[in-house]
mmCIF file of C-alpha atoms in Angstrom:
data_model
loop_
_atom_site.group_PDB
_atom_site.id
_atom_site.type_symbol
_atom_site.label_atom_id
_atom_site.label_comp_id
_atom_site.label_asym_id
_atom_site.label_seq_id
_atom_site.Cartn_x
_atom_site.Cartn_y
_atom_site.Cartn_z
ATOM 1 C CA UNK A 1004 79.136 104.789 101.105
ATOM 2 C CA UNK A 1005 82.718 106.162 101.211
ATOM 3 C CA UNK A 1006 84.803 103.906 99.016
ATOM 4 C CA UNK A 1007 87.219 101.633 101.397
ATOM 5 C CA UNK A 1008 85.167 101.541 104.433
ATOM 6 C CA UNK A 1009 83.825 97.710 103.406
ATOM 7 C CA UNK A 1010 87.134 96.840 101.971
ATOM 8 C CA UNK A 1011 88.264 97.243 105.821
ATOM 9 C CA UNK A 1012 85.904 95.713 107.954
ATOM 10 C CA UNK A 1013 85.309 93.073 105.962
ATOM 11 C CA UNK A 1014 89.370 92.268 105.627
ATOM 12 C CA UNK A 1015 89.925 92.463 109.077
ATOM 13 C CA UNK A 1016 86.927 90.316 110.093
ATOM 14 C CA UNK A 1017 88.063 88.026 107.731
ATOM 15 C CA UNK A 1018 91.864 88.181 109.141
ATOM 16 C CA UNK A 1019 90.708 87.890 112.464
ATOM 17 C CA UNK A 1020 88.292 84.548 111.678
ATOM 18 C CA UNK A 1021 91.642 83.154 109.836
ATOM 19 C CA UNK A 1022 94.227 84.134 112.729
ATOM 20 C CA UNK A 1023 91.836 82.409 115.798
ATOM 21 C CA UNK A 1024 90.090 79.584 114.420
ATOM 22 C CA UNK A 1025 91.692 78.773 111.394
ATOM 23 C CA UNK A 1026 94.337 75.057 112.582
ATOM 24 C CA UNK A 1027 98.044 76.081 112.924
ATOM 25 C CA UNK A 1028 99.514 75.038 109.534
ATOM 26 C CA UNK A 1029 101.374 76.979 106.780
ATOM 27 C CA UNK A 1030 98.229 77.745 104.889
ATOM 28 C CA UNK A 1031 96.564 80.368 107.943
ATOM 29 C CA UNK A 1032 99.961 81.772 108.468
ATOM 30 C CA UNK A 1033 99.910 82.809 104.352
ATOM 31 C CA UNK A 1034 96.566 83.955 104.972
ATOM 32 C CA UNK A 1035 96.309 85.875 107.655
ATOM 33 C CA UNK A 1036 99.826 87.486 106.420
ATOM 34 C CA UNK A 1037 98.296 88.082 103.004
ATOM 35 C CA UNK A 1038 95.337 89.770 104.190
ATOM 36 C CA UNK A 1039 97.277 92.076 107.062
ATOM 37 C CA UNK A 1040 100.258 93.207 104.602
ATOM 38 C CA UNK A 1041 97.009 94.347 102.244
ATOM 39 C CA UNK A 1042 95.629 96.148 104.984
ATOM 40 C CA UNK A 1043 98.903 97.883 105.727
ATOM 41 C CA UNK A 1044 99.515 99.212 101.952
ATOM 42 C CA UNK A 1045 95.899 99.490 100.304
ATOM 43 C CA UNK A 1046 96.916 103.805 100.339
ATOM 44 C CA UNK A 1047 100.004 102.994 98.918
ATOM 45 C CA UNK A 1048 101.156 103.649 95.420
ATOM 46 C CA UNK A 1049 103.645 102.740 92.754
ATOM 47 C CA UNK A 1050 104.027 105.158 89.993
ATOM 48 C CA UNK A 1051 105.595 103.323 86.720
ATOM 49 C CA UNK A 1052 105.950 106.038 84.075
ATOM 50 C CA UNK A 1053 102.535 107.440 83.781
ATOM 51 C CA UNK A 1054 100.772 104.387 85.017
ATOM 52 C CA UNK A 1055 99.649 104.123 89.104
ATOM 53 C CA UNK A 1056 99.793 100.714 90.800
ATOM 54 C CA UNK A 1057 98.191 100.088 94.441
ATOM 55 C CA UNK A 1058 100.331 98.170 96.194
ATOM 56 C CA UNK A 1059 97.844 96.535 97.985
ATOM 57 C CA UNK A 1060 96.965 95.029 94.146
ATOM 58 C CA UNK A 1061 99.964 93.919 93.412
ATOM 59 C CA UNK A 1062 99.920 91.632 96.837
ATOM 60 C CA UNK A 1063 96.573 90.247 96.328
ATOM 61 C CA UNK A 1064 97.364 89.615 92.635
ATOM 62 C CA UNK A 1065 100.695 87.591 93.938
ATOM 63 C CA UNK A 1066 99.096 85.510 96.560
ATOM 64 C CA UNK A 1067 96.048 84.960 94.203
ATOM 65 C CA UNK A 1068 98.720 83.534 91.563
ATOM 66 C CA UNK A 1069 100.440 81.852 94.676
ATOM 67 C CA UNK A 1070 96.930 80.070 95.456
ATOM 68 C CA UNK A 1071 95.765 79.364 92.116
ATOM 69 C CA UNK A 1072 99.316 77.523 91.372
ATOM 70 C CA UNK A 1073 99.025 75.312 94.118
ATOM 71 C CA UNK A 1074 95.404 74.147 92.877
ATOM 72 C CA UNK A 1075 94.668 70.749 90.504
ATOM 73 C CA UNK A 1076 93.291 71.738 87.319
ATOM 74 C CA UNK A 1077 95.838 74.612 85.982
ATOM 75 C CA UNK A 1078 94.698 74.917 83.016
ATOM 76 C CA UNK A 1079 90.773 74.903 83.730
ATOM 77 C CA UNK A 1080 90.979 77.516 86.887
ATOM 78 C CA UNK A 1081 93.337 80.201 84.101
ATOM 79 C CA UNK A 1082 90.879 79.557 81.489
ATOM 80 C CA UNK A 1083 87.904 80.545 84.319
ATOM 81 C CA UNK A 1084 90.036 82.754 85.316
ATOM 82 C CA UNK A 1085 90.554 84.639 82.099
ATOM 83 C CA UNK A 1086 86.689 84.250 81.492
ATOM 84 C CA UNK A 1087 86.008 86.246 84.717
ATOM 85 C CA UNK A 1088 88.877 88.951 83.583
ATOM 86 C CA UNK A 1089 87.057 89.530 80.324
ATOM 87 C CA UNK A 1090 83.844 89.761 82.520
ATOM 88 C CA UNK A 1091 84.714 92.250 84.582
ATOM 89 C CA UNK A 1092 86.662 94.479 82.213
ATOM 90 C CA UNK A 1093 83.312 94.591 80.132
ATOM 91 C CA UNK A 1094 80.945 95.145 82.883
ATOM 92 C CA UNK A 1095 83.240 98.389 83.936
ATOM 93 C CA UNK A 1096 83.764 99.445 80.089
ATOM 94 C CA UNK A 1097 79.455 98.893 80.225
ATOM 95 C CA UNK A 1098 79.480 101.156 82.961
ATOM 96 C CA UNK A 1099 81.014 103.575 81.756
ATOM 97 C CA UNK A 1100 79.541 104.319 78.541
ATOM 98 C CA UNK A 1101 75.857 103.323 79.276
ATOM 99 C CA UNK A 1102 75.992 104.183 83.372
ATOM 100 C CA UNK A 1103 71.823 103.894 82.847
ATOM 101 C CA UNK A 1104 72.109 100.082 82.131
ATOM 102 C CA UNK A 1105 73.039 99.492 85.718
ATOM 103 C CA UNK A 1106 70.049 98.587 87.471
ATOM 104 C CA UNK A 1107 71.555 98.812 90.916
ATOM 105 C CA UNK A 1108 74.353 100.717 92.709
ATOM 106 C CA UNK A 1109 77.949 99.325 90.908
ATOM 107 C CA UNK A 1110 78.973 98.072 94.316
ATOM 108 C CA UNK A 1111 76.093 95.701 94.484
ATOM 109 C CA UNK A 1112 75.291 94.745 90.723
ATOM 110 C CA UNK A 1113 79.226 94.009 89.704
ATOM 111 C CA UNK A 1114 79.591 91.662 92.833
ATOM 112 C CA UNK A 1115 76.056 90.040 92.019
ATOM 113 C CA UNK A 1116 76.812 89.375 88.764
ATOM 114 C CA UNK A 1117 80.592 87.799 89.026
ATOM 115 C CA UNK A 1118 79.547 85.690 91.956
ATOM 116 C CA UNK A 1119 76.889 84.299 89.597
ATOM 117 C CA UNK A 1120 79.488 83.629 87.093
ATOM 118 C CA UNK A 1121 82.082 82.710 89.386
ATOM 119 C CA UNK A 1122 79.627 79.704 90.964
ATOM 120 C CA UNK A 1123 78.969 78.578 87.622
ATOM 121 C CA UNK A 1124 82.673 77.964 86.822
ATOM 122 C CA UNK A 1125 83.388 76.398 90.098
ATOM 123 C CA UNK A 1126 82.665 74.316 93.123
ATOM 124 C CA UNK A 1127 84.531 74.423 95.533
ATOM 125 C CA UNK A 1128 85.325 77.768 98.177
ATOM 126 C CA UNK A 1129 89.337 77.913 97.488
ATOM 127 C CA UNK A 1130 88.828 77.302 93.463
ATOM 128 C CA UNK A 1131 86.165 79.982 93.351
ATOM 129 C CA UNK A 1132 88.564 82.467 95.467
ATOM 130 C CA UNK A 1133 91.304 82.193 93.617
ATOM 131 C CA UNK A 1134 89.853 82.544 89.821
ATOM 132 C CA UNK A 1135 88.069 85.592 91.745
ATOM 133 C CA UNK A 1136 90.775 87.081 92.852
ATOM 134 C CA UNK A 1137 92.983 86.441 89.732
ATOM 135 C CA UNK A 1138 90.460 87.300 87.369
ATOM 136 C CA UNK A 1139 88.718 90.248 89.619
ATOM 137 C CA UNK A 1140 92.747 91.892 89.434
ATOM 138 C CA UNK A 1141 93.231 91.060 85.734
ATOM 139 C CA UNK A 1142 89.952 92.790 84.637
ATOM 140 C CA UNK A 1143 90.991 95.654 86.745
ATOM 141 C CA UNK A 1144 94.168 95.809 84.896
ATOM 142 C CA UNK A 1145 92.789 95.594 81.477
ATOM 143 C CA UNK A 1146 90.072 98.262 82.045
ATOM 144 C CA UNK A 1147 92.648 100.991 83.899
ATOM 145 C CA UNK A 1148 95.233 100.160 80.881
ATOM 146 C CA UNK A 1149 92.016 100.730 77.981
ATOM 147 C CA UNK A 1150 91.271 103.939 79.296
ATOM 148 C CA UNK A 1151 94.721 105.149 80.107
ATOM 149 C CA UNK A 1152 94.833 104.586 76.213
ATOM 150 C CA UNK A 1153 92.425 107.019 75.297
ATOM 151 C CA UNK A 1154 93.596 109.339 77.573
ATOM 152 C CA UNK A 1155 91.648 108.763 81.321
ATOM 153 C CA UNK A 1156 94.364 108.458 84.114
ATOM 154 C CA UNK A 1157 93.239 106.344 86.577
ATOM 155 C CA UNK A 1158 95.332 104.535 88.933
ATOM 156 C CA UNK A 1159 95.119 100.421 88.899
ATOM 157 C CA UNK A 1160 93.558 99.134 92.282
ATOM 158 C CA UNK A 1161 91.118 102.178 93.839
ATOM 159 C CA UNK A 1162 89.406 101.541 96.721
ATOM 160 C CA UNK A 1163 86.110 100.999 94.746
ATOM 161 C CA UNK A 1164 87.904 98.071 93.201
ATOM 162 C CA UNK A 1165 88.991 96.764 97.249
ATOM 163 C CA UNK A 1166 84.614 97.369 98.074
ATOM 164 C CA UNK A 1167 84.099 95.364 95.177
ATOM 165 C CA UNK A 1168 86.520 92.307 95.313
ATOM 166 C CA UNK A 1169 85.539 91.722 98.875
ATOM 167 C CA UNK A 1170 82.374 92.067 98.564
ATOM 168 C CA UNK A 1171 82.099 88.888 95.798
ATOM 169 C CA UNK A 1172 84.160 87.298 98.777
ATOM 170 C CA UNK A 1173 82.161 87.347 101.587
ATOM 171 C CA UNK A 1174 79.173 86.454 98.932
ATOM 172 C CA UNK A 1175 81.068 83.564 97.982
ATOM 173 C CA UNK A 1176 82.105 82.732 101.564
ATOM 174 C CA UNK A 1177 78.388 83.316 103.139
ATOM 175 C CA UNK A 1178 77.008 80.600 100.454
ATOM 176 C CA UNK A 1179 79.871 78.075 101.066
ATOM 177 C CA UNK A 1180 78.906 78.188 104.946
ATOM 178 C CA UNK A 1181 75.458 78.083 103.842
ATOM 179 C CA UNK A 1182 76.184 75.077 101.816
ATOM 180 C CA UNK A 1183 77.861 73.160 104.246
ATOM 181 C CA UNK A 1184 75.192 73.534 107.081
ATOM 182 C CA UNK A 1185 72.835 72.546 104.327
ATOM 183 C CA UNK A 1186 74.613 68.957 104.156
ATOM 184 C CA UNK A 1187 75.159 68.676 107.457
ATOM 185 C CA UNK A 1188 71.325 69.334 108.757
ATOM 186 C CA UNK A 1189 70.746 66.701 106.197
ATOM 187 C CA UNK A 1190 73.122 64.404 107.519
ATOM 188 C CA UNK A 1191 71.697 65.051 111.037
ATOM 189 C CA UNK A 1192 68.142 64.302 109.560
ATOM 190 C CA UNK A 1193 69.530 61.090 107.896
ATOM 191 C CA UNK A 1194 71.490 59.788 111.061
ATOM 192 C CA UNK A 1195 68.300 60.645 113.330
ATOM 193 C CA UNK A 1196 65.486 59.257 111.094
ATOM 194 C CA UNK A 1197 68.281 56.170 110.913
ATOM 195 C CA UNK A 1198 68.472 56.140 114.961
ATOM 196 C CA UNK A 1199 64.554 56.276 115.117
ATOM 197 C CA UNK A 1200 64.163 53.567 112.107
ATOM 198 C CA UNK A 1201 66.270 51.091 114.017
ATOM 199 C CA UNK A 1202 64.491 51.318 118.182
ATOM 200 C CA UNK A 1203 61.301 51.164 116.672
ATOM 201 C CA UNK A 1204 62.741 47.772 115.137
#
């Protein structure tokens, strides 16, 4: 699969979902800004020295910051945050030295594995986003900086990384809808076996 082509369907599927049937209010116009202006520079880069930063990163680190801020439980979403950094930075330093450990094709065991971890940590659909998305970028960071020590350039934010990070989203965002038709259908089965319960009385 040619690295990116995910990263863009899914985005704008996502952004178009958000931008007509999303309510009017602050939080779809951050969204569905967030999510274009990623589109528009994911083949952009900032060159710092010798390092190379997507810009496309740098906004979905931001608004992941942004959304994680506005969150209760600071200090318990950074620490799950920082648990899914460490994660991911290991599974791509795993990778690399022992590629014959991954089972399945990176783009499919990483995002597996994460989302595992990620539903663990967290319940509900905008807590598990934005530890994903914060930890996701910060493991990125840490592995791109580790091998730019020993001497591997490799620029922070590659379109593998895009495949990858929205790939544990629409995961995460499949099982929440999957979740909430669950409760409802029970619901429906509670109100109707209610309904039935009370003309047969």
């Amino acid at each position: 699969m040619v690295s990116g082509i995910f990263f863009y369907w899914t985005s704008w599927i996502i952004w178009v979902l958000i931008t007509f049937f999303m309510k009017k209010t602050k939080k779809r116009l951050f969204f569905a800004c967030w999510i274009l202006l990623s589109i528009s520079f994911s083949r952009f880069y900032i060159t710092l020295e010798s390092y190379s930063i997507s810009v496309a990163f740098l906004i979905i680190l931001g608004g992941s910051i942004i959304l994680l801020i506005k969150l209760p439980n600071l200090m318990y979403h950074l620490i799950s945050s920082y648990t899914i950094t460490i994660g991911y930075a290991a599974i791509l330093m795993w990778e690399k030295n022992a590629p014959v450990w991954m089972i399945l094709p990176r783009h499919i065991q990483i995002p597996l594995i994460l989302t595992l971890t990620i539903i663990l940590l967290e319940k509900s659909l905008y807590g598990r986003l934005s530890i994903c998305l914060l930890g996701v970028c910060g493991g990125e960071m840490i592995y791109s900086l580790t091998l730019f020590g020993y001497g591997f350039q490799e620029s922070i934010g590659e379109m593998h990384f895009f495949d990858s990070l929205f790939f544990i989203i629409v995961i995460l965002a499949i099982l929440d809808i999957l979740h909430n038709g669950k409760n409802k259908l029970f619901l429906f089965m509670e109100n109707y076996k209610g309904l039935v319960r009370w003309r047969n009385e």
